[in-house]
XYZ file of C-alpha atoms in Angstrom:
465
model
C 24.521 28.346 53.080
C 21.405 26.666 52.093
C 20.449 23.250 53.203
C 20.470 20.665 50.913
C 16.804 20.089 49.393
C 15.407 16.499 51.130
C 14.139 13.625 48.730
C 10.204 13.524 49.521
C 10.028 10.220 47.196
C 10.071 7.330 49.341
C 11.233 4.269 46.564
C 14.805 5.176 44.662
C 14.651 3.486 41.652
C 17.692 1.188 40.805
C 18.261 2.602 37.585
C 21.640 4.257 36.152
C 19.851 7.909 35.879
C 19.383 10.870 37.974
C 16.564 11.478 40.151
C 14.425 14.290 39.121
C 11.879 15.872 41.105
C 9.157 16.800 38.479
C 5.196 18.384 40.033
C 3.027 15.825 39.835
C 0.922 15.556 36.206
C -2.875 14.572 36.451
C -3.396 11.485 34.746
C -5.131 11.738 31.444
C -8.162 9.648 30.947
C -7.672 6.161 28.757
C -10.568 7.312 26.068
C -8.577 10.863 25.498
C -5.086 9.098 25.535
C -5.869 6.613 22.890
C -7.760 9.237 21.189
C -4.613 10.959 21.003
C -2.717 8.586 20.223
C -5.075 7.491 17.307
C -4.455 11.248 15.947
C -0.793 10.664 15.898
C -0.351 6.901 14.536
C 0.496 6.514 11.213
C -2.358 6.168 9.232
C -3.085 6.552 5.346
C -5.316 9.838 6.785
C -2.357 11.405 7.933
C -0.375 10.196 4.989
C -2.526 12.076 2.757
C -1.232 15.422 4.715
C 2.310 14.919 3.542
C 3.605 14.558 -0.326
C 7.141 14.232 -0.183
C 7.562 10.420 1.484
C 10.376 8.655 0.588
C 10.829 5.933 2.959
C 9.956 2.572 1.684
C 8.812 1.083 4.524
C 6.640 3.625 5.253
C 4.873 3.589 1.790
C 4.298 0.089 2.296
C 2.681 0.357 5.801
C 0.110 3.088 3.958
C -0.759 1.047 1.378
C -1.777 -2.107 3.752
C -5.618 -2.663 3.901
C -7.798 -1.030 6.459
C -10.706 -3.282 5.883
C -12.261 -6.970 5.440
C -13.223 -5.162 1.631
C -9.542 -4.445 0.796
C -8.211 -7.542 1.498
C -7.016 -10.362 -1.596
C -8.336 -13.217 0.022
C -11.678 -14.017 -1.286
C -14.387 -14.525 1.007
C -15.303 -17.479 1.681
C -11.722 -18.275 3.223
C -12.071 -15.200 4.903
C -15.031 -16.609 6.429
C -13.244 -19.731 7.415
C -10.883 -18.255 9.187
C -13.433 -15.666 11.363
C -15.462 -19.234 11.949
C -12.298 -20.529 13.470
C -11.893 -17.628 15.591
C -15.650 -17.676 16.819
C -15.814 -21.839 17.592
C -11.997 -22.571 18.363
C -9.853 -19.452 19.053
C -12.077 -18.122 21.734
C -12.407 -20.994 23.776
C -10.023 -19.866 25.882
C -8.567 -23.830 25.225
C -5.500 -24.556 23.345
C -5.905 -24.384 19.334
C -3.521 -24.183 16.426
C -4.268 -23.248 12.981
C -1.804 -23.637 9.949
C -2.860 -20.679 7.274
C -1.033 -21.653 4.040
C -0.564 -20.243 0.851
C 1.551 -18.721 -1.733
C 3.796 -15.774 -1.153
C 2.308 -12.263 -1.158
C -1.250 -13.429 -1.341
C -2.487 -11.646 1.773
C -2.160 -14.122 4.596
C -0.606 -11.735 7.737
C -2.407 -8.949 6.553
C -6.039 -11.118 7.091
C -5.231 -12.472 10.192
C -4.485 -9.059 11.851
C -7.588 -7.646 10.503
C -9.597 -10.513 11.515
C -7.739 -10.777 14.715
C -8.760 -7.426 15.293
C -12.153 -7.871 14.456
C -12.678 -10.793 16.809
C -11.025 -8.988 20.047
C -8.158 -10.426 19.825
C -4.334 -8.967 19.881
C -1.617 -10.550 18.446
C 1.845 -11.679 19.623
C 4.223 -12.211 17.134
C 7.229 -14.235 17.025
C 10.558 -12.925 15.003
C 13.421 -15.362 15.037
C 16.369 -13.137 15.643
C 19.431 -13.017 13.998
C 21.976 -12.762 16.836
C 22.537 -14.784 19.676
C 20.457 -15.372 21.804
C 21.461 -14.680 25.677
C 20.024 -15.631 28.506
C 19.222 -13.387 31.837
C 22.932 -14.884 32.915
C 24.481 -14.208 29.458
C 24.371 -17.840 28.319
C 23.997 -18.550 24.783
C 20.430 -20.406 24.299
C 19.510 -22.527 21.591
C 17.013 -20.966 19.212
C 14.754 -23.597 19.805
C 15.078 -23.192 24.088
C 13.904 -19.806 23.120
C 11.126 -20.048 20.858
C 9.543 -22.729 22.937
C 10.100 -20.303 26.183
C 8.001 -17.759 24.091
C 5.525 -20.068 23.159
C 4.668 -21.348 26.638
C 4.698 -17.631 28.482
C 3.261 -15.948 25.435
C 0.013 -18.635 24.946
C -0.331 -19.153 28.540
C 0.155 -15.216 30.125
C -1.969 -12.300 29.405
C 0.359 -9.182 28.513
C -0.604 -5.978 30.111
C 0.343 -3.980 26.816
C -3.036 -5.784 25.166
C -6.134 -3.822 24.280
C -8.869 -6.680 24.238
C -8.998 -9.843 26.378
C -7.980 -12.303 24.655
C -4.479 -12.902 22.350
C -3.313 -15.162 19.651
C 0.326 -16.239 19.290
C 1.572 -15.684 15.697
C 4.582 -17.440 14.187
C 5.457 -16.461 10.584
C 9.215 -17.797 10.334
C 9.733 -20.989 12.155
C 12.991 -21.810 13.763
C 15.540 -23.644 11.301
C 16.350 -25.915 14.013
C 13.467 -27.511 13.536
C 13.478 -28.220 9.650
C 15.708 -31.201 11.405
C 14.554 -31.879 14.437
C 10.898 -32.756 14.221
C 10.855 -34.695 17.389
C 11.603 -31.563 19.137
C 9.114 -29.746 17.431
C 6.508 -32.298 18.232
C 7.325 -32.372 21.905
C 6.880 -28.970 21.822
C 3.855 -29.062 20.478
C 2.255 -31.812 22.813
C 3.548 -29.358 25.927
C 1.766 -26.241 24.331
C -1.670 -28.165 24.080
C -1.090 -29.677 27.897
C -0.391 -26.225 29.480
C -1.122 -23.723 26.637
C -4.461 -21.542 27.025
C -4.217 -18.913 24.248
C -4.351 -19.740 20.522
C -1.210 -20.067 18.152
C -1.514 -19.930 14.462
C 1.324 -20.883 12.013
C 1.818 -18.803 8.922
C 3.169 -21.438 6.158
C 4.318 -20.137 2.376
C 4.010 -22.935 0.493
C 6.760 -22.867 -2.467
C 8.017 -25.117 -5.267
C 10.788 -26.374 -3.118
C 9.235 -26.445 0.442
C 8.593 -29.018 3.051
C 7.275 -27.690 5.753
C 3.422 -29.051 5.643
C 5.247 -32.616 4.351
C 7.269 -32.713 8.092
C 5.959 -30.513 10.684
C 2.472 -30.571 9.544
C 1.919 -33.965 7.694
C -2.015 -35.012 7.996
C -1.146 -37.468 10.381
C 0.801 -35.138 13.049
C -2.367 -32.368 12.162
C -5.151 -35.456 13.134
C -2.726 -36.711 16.090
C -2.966 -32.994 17.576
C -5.776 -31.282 16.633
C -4.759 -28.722 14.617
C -6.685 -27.163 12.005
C -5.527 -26.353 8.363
C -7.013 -23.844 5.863
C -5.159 -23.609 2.476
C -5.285 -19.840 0.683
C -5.205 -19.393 -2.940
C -2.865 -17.299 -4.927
C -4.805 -13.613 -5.556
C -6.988 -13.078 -8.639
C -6.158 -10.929 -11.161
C -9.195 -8.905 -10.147
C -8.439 -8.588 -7.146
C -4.846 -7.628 -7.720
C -6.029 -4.661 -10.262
C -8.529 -3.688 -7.816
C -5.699 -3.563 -4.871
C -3.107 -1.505 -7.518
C -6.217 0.928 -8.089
C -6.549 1.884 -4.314
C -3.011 1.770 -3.883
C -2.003 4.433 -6.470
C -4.787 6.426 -5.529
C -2.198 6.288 -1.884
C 0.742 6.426 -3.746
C 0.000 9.576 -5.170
C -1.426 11.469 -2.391
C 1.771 10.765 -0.207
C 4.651 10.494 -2.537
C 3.878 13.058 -5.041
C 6.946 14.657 -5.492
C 9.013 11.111 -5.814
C 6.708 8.809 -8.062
C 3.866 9.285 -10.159
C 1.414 6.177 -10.872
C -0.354 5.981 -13.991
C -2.801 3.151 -15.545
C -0.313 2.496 -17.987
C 2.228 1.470 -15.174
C -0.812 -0.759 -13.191
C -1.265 -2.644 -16.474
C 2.232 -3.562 -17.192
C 2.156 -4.177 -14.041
C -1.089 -6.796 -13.949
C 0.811 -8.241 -17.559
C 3.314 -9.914 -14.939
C 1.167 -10.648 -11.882
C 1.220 -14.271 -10.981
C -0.828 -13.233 -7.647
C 1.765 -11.997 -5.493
C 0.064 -8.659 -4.227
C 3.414 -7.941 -2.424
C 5.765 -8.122 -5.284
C 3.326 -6.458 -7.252
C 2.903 -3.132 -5.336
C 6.944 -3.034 -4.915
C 6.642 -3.452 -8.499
C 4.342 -0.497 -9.157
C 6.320 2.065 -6.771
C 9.889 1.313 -8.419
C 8.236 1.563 -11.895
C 6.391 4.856 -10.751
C 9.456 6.906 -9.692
C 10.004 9.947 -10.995
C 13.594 9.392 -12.830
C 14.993 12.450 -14.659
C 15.332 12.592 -18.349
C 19.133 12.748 -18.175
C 19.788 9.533 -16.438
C 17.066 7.834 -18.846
C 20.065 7.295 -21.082
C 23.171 5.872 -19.330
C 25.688 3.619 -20.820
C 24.276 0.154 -19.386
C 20.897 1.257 -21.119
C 17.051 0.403 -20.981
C 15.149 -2.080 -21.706
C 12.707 -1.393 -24.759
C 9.816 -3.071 -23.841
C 8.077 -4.749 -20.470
C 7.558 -8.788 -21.285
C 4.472 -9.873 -19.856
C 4.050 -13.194 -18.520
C 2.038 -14.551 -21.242
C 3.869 -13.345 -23.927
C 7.352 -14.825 -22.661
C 5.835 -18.230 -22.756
C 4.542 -18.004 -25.893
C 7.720 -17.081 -27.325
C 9.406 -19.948 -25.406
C 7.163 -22.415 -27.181
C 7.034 -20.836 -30.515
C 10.263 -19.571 -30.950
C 10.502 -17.500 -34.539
C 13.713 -17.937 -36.452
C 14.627 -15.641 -38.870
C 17.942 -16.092 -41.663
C 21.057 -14.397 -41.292
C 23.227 -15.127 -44.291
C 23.629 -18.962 -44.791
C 22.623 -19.476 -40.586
C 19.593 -18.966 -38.485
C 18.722 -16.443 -35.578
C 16.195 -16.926 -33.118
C 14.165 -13.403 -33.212
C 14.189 -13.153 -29.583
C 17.183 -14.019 -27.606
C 16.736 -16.475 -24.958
C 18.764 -14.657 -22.647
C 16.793 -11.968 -23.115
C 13.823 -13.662 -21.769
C 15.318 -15.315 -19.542
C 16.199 -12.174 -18.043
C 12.894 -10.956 -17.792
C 11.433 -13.740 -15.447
C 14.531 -14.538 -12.897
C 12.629 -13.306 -9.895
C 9.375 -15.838 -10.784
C 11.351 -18.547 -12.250
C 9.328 -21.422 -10.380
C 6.249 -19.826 -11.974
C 7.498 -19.604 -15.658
C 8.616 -23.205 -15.952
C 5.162 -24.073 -14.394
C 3.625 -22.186 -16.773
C 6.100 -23.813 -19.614
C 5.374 -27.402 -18.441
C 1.584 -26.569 -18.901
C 1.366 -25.369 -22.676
C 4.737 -26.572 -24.303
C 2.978 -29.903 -25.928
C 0.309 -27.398 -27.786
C 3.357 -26.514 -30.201
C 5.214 -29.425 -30.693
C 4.893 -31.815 -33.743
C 6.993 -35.279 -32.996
C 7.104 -37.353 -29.974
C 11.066 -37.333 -30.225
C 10.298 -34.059 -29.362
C 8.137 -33.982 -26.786
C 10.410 -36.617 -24.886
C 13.643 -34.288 -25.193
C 11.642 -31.375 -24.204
C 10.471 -32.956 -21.180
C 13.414 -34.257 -20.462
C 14.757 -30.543 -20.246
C 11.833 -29.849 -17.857
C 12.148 -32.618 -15.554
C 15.915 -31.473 -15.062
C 14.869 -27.995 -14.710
C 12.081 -28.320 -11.658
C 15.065 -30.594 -10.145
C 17.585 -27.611 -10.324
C 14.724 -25.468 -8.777
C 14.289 -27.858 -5.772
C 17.815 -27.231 -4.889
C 17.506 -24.300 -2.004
C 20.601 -23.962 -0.852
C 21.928 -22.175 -4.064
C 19.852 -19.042 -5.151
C 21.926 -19.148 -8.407
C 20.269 -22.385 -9.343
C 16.954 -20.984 -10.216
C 18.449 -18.488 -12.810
C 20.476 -21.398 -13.951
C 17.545 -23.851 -14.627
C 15.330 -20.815 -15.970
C 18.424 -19.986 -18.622
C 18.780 -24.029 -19.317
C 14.750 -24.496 -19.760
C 14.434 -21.956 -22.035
C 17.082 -22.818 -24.186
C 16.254 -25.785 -23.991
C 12.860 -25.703 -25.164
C 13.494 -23.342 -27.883
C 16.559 -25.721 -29.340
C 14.022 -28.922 -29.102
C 11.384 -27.275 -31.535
C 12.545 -27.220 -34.248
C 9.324 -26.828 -36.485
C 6.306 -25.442 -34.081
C 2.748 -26.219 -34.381
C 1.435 -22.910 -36.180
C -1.966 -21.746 -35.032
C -3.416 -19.895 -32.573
C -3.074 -21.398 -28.702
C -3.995 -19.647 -25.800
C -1.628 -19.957 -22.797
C -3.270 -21.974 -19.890
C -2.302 -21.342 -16.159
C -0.374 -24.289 -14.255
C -3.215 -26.244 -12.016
C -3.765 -25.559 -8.391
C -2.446 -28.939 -7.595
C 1.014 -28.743 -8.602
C 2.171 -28.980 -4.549
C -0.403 -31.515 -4.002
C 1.264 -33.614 -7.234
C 5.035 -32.841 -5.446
C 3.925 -34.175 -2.497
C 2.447 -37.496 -4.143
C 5.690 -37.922 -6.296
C 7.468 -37.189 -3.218
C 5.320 -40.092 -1.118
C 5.502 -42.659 -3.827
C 9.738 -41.824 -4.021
C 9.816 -42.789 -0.395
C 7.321 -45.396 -0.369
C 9.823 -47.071 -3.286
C 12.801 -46.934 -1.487
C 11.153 -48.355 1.846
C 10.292 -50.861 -0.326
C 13.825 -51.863 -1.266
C 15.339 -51.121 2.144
C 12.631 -52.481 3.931
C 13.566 -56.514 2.615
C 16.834 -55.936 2.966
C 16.760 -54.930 6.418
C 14.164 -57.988 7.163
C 16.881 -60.373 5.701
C 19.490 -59.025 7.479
C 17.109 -59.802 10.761
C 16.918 -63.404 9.816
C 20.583 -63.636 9.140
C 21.303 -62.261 12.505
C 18.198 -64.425 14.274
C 19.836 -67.873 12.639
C 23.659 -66.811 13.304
C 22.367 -66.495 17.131
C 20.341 -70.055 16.910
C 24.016 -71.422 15.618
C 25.735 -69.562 18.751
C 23.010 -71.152 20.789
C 24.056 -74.826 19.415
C 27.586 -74.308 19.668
C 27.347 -73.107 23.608
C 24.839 -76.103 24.227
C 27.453 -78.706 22.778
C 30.424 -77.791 24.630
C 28.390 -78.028 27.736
C-alpha cells in the first residue's frame, strides 16, 4: 500500500475546488505576454483573416476607429478635449468634464482614443439592471452604489491598469438622480474633497432632455469647477468618409453575409442627420445578402428609399392629383410618415425650418404652426415612445391639410439651426421665470397675511393680561 502523496504547498486556498499539484511554469516576460496577447485581441487585422462574421456586435467593434484621423469629431474639439487632458486631467487633482452632444456623433469613441493617447485608462461605470446587493446581501440603492464607485474608483489606482494614471467615465447616469439633485450635488462636493483621479460625464443632448438644465446648469458647473465642451452633430463629409472605411471592413470580414456597395453608402448619406452610429447599423442591414426568393413575400417591399430632403419637401409641397369628382394627395402621408419614425425629432425640426417658404396666407401659416407647436409638445413627452410616431403622423398631416395652394418655385431645404437646445432651454427659463412670477406675490401676500394675523394674536394676548 502506498502512502498517501504529502501537500508540499504551504497556503490552501479557501476556494470550493480541488487542489492540483501542477510543475511549476516559468513566468513569461510582460513585453512577450502583451505581445501575445496583442496577436490574439480582436482587431480589424485579424478580422480581415476571417469572411464569414455574423455577429453584430462583433462587426461593430471592427468598424470602431483606430486613430485620431478616423474619428467624426472635427478637430479643433478634438483638440479641446487633449488640452483638457494635458492642463486639468493630469494634475493628479480632482476635475470633471461634461462632453455633450448629439447621439452617435462620436463622443465615447474620442475619449478612449484620446484617453489612450494621454496615458490614461479608463473606468467605466454601467448602471446595472438588477439589484444591487451588498457584501451582506442587502439591497443598496443605486445611488449608494454609484457614489461607492465613484469615490474608490477616482481615488484608488486599479492594478489591472496599463499607464499611471485613470479617468472615471460615466455614460448613463443613475435615474435616481433625474430627482434628486441634492443628492447628486452632495455627491459631487465629496468627490472634489477626497477625489484624486478625473471623472468625465458623457451627456446626449436630445429634443426632450434635461440633464445639462438640472445636474449641470451654469451655475452648479461655475459653483464646482467643472468644465463643459459641447460636440457637434457629424458632417456629412465626415460621415461618407467613415461609411467608405467601414465597407472597405465590412467586406473583408463579412463577405459571405453582406455585400456593401456605393449605391447602398449613398442612400445611406440621403438619410444621415449625423448619427455615425445609426448610420453604419444602417449600412450593414441594407448590405445583407437576402436571397431572391424571400425578396417577394406577402407583406412586400418598399419601392423606393426617401431621403431626408426629399420627405420634407413633399411635406411642404404636397401634390394633389384628381380622382373622379375628389382629390388625392400623390404621396400618402402615412407613407412618409413611415419613412422617418426612428428620426422623428429631426424631421419636424427640419419641417419647422422651411414650411413658411411654401405657404401663401397668414391664416395659414398660423394653423400650420399651430400643428407644430403641438407636435414638439407631443415629442417632449418621454415616458411614451408611441408619442413620437404619433406627433410625426399628426405633423405631417397636418401640414399637408393646412396648404392648400403651395408657393410654386424652386426652394432649397435649409437644416434646423444649431441652437434649437439653446432656444428650449430659454423658452424653458422664461416658462419658469413666469410662473415664479405669479407664485412668487402670492406667496409674499400670504406672508403678510400670516405676519398681521400674528400682530392681532399679539393684541388680543396683551389685552386680557
Amino acid at each position: 500500500m502506498t502512502p498517501p502523496k504529502r501537500n508540499n504547498q504551504w497556503c490552501v486556498p479557501s476556494f470550493d475546488c480541488e487542489i492540483v499539484n501542477e510543475p511549476l511554469v516559468k513566468r513569461t516576460n510582460t513585453r512577450e505576454l502583451n505581445k501575445s496577447l496583442s496577436n490574439t485581441s480582436f482587431t480589424q487585422n485579424n478580422f480581415k483573416r476571417r469572411k464569414h462574421e455574423t455577429c453584430l456586435s462583433k462587426l461593430l467593434e471592427a468598424c470602431e476607429p483606430q486613430k485620431l484621423s478616423e474619428l467624426a469629431i472635427s478637430r479643433q474639439k478634438q483638440n479641446e478635449i487633449s488640452n483638457w487632458f494635458q492642463y486639468k486631467a493630469s494634475k493628479r487633482q480632482p476635475s470633471m468634464l461634461v462632453l455633450s452632444g448629439p447621439s452617435g456623433c462620436g463622443k465615447t469613441v474620442a475619449i478612449k482614443l484620446l484617453a489612450k493617447e494621454n496615458g490614461f485608462d479608463i473606468i467605466e461605470w454601467i448602471t446595472p439592471i438588477d439589484q444591487i446587493e451588498d457584501e451582506n446581501k442587502r439591497v443598496m440603492r443605486q445611488g449608494d452604489k454609484f457614489e461607492d464607485h465613484v469615490i474608490r474608483a477616482t481615488r484608488y489606482r486599479t492594478v489591472l491598469g496599463n499607464y499611471s494614471k485613470q479617468l472615471l467615465l460615466v455614460k448613463d447616469l443613475p435615474n435616481v438622480y433625474q430627482e434628486d439633485h441634492k443628492g447628486f450635488f452632495t455627491l459631487v462636493e465629496k468627490y472634489f474633497q477626497i477625489g484624486k483621479e478625473p471623472v468625465i460625464f458623457v451627456c446626449t443632448e436630445t429634443g426632450n432632455s434635461r440633464l445639462m438644465q438640472t445636474l449641470f446648469a451654469p451655475n452648479v458647473r461655475e459653483k464646482f469647477g467643472i468644465d463643459l465642451i459641447n460636440v457637434n452633430a457629424a458632417t456629412q463629409t465626415a460621415v461618407k468618409n467613415i461609411l467608405k472605411r467601414v465597407s472597405g471592413v465590412l467586406n473583408a470580414i463579412a463577405a459571405d453575409m453582406l455585400y456593401v456597395s456605393q449605391q447602398h453608402i449613398d442612400e445611406i448619406l440621403s438619410n444621415s442627420v449625423g448619427d455615425v452610429r445609426s448610420a453604419v447599423l444602417n449600412l450593414i442591414f441594407i448590405s445583407l445578402k437576402v436571397p431572391e426568393q424571400h425578396l417577394k413575400s406577402e407583406c412586400g417591399v418598399r419601392e423606393e428609399t426617401l431621403g431626408l430632403l426629399h420627405g420634407v419637401g413633399r411635406v411642404i409641397n404636397p401634390k394633389k392629383q384628381s380622382d373622379g369628382d375628389s382629390t388625392k394627395y400623390v404621396h400618402d402621408p402615412e407613407e412618409i410618415s413611415a419613412f422617418f419614425q426612428s428620426q422623428s425629432v429631426v424631421f419636424v425640426q427640419f419641417l419647422q425650418e422651411n414650411y413658411l417658404n411654401t405657404i401663401r396666407t397668414i391664416e395659414e401659416a398660423t394653423v400650420a404652426s399651430d400643428i407644430l407647436s403641438l407636435a414638439d409638445v407631443l415629442n417632449s413627452e418621454w415616458r411614451d415612445r408611441n408619442l413620437g410616431k404619433v406627433a410625426l403622423s399628426y405633423c405631417i398631416r397636418g401640414l399637408m391639410l393646412a396648404n392648400e395652394k403651395p408657393v410654386t418655385g424652386w426652394n432649397p431645404v435649409k437644416k434646423p439651426r444649431d441652437d434649437h437646445s439653446n432656444i428650449q432651454r430659454c423658452l424653458i427659463t422664461a416658462e419658469t421665470r413666469w410662473y415664479e412670477s405669479i407664485i412668487k406675490p402670492c406667496l409674499k401676500k400670504m406672508n403678510e397675511m400670516s405676519i398681521v394675523n400674528e400682530d392681532e394674536d399679539m393684541e388680543i394676548i396683551i389685552e386680557e393680561d
